[in-house]
mmCIF file of C-alpha atoms in Angstrom:
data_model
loop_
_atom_site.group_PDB
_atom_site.id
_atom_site.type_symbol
_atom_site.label_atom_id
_atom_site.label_comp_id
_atom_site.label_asym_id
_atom_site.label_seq_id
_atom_site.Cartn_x
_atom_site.Cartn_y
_atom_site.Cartn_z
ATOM 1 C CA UNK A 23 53.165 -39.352 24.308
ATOM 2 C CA UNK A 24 51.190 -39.491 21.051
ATOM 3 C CA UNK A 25 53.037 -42.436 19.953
ATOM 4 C CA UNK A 26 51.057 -45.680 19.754
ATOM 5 C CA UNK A 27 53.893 -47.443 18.767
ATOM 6 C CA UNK A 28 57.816 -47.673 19.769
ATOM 7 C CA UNK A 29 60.567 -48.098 17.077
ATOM 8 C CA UNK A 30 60.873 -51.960 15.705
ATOM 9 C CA UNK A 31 57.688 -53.017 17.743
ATOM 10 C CA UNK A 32 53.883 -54.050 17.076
ATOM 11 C CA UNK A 33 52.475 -53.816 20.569
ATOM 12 C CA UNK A 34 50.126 -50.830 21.120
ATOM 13 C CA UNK A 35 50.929 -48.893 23.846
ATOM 14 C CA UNK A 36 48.964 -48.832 27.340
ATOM 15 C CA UNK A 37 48.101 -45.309 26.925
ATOM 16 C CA UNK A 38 46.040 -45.721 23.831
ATOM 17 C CA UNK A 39 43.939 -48.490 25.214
ATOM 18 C CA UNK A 40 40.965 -46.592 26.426
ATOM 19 C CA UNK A 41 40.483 -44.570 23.337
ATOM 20 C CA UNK A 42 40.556 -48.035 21.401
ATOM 21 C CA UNK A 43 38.230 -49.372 23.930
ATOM 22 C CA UNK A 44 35.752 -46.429 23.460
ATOM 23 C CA UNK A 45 36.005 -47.151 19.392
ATOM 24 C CA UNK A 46 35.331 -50.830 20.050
ATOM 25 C CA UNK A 47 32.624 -50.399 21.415
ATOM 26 C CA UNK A 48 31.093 -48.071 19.224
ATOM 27 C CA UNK A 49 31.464 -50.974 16.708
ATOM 28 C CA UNK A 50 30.146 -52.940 18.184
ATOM 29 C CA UNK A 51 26.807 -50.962 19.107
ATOM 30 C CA UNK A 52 26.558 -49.956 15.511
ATOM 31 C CA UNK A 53 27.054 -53.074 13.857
ATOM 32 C CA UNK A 54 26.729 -52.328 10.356
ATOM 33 C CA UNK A 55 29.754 -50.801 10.045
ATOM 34 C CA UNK A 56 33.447 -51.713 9.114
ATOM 35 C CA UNK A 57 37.046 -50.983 10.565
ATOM 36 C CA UNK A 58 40.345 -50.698 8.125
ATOM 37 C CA UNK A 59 43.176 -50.484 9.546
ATOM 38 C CA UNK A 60 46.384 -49.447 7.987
ATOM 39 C CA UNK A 61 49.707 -49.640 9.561
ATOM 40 C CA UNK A 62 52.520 -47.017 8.761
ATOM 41 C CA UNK A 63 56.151 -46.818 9.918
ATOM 42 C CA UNK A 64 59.060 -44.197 10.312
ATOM 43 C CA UNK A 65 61.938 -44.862 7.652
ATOM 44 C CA UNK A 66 64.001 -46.877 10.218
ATOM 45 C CA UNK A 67 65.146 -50.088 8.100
ATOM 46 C CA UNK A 68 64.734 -51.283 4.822
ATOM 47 C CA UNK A 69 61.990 -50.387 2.894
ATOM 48 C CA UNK A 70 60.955 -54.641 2.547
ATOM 49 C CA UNK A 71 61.516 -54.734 6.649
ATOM 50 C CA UNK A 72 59.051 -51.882 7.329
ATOM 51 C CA UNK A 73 56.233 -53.162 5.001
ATOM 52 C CA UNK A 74 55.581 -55.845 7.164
ATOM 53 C CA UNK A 75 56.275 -54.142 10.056
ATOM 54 C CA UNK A 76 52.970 -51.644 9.160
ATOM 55 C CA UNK A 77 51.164 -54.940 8.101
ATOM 56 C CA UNK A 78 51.943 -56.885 11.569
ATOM 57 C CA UNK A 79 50.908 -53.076 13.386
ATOM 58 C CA UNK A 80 48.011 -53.381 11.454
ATOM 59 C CA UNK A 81 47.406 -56.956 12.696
ATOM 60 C CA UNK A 82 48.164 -56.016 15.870
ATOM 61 C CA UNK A 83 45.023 -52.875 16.451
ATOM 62 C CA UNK A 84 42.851 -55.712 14.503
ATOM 63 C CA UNK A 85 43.721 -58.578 17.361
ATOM 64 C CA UNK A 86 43.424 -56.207 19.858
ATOM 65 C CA UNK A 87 39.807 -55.364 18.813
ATOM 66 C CA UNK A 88 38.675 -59.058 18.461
ATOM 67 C CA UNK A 89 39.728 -58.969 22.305
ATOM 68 C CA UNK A 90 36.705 -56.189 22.265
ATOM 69 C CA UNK A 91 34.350 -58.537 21.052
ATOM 70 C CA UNK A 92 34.723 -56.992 17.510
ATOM 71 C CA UNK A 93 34.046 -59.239 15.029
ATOM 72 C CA UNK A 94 37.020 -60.475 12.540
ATOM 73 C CA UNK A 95 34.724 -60.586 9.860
ATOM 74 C CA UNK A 96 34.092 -56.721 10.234
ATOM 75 C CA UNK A 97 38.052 -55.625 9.842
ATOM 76 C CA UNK A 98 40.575 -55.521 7.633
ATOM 77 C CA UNK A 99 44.018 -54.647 7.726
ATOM 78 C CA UNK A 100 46.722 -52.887 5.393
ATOM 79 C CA UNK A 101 50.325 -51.908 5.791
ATOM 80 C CA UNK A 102 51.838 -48.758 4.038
ATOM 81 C CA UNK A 103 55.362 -48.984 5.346
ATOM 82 C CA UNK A 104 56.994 -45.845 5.325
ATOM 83 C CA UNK A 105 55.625 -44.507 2.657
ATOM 84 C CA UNK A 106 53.139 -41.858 3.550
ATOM 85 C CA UNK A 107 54.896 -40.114 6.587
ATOM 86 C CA UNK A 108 52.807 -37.434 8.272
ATOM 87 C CA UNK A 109 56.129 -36.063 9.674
ATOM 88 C CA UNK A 110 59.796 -35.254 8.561
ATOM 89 C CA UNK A 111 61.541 -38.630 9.589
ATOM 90 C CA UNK A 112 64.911 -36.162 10.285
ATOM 91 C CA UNK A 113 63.945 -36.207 14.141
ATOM 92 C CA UNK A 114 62.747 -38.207 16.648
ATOM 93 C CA UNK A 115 59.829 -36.231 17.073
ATOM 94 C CA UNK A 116 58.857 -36.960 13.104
ATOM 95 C CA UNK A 117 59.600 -40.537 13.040
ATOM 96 C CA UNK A 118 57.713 -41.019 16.246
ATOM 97 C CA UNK A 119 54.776 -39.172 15.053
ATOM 98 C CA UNK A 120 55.129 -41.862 11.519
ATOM 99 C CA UNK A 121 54.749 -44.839 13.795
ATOM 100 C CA UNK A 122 51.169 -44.911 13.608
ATOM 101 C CA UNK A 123 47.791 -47.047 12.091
ATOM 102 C CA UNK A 124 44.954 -45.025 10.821
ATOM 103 C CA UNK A 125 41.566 -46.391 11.366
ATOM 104 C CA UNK A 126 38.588 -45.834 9.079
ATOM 105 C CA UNK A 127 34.944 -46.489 10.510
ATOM 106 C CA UNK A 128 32.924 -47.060 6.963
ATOM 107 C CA UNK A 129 29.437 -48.143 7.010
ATOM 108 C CA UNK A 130 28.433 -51.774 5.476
ATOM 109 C CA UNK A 131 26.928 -51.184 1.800
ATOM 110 C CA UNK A 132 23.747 -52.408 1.412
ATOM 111 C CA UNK A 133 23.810 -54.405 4.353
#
């Protein structure tokens, strides 16, 4: 499944673990850079509910890579709630493909 996330829930699932692992620890080799994380949901539940929903998913990547020995201090997190779907929420298929955090790498400024 391509789903990192199931419906009404924060934790990451198993199968994504090693790909996060491999992106941890390209942080943290290349330490001047900088994760964002930003949390999205399908349009199951109020629009309020599913804002922090995306913000605790966002939360959630972020704790996951402190547990990698990635600094706090290097990410930062955002929720979108179900406003920028990347798939028709009319199926399963759709809504599961909308339960989803993006990550950008971006390079520390000047650092």
């Amino acid at each position: 499944s391509h789903t990192a996330f199931d419906t009404d829930s924060v934790n990451i699932k198993p199968a994504f673990h090693s790909t996060m692992d491999k992106l941890a620890d390209v942080v943290v080799r290349y330490g001047k850079t900088t994760l964002t994380i930003v949390g999205h949901t399908d349009n199951v539940g109020t629009n309020q509910y599913n804002q922090k929903l995306s913000e605790r998913r966002a939360v959630s990547v972020a704790q996951y890579f402190e547990s990698r020995h990635v600094s706090p201090l290097r990410l930062a997190t955002l929720g979108k709630g179900e406003g920028e779907p990347v798939a028709s929420n009319n199926t399963e298929s759709g809504r599961s493909a909308n339960r989803r955090v993006e990550i950008y790498v971006e390079p520390i400024v000047g650092g």
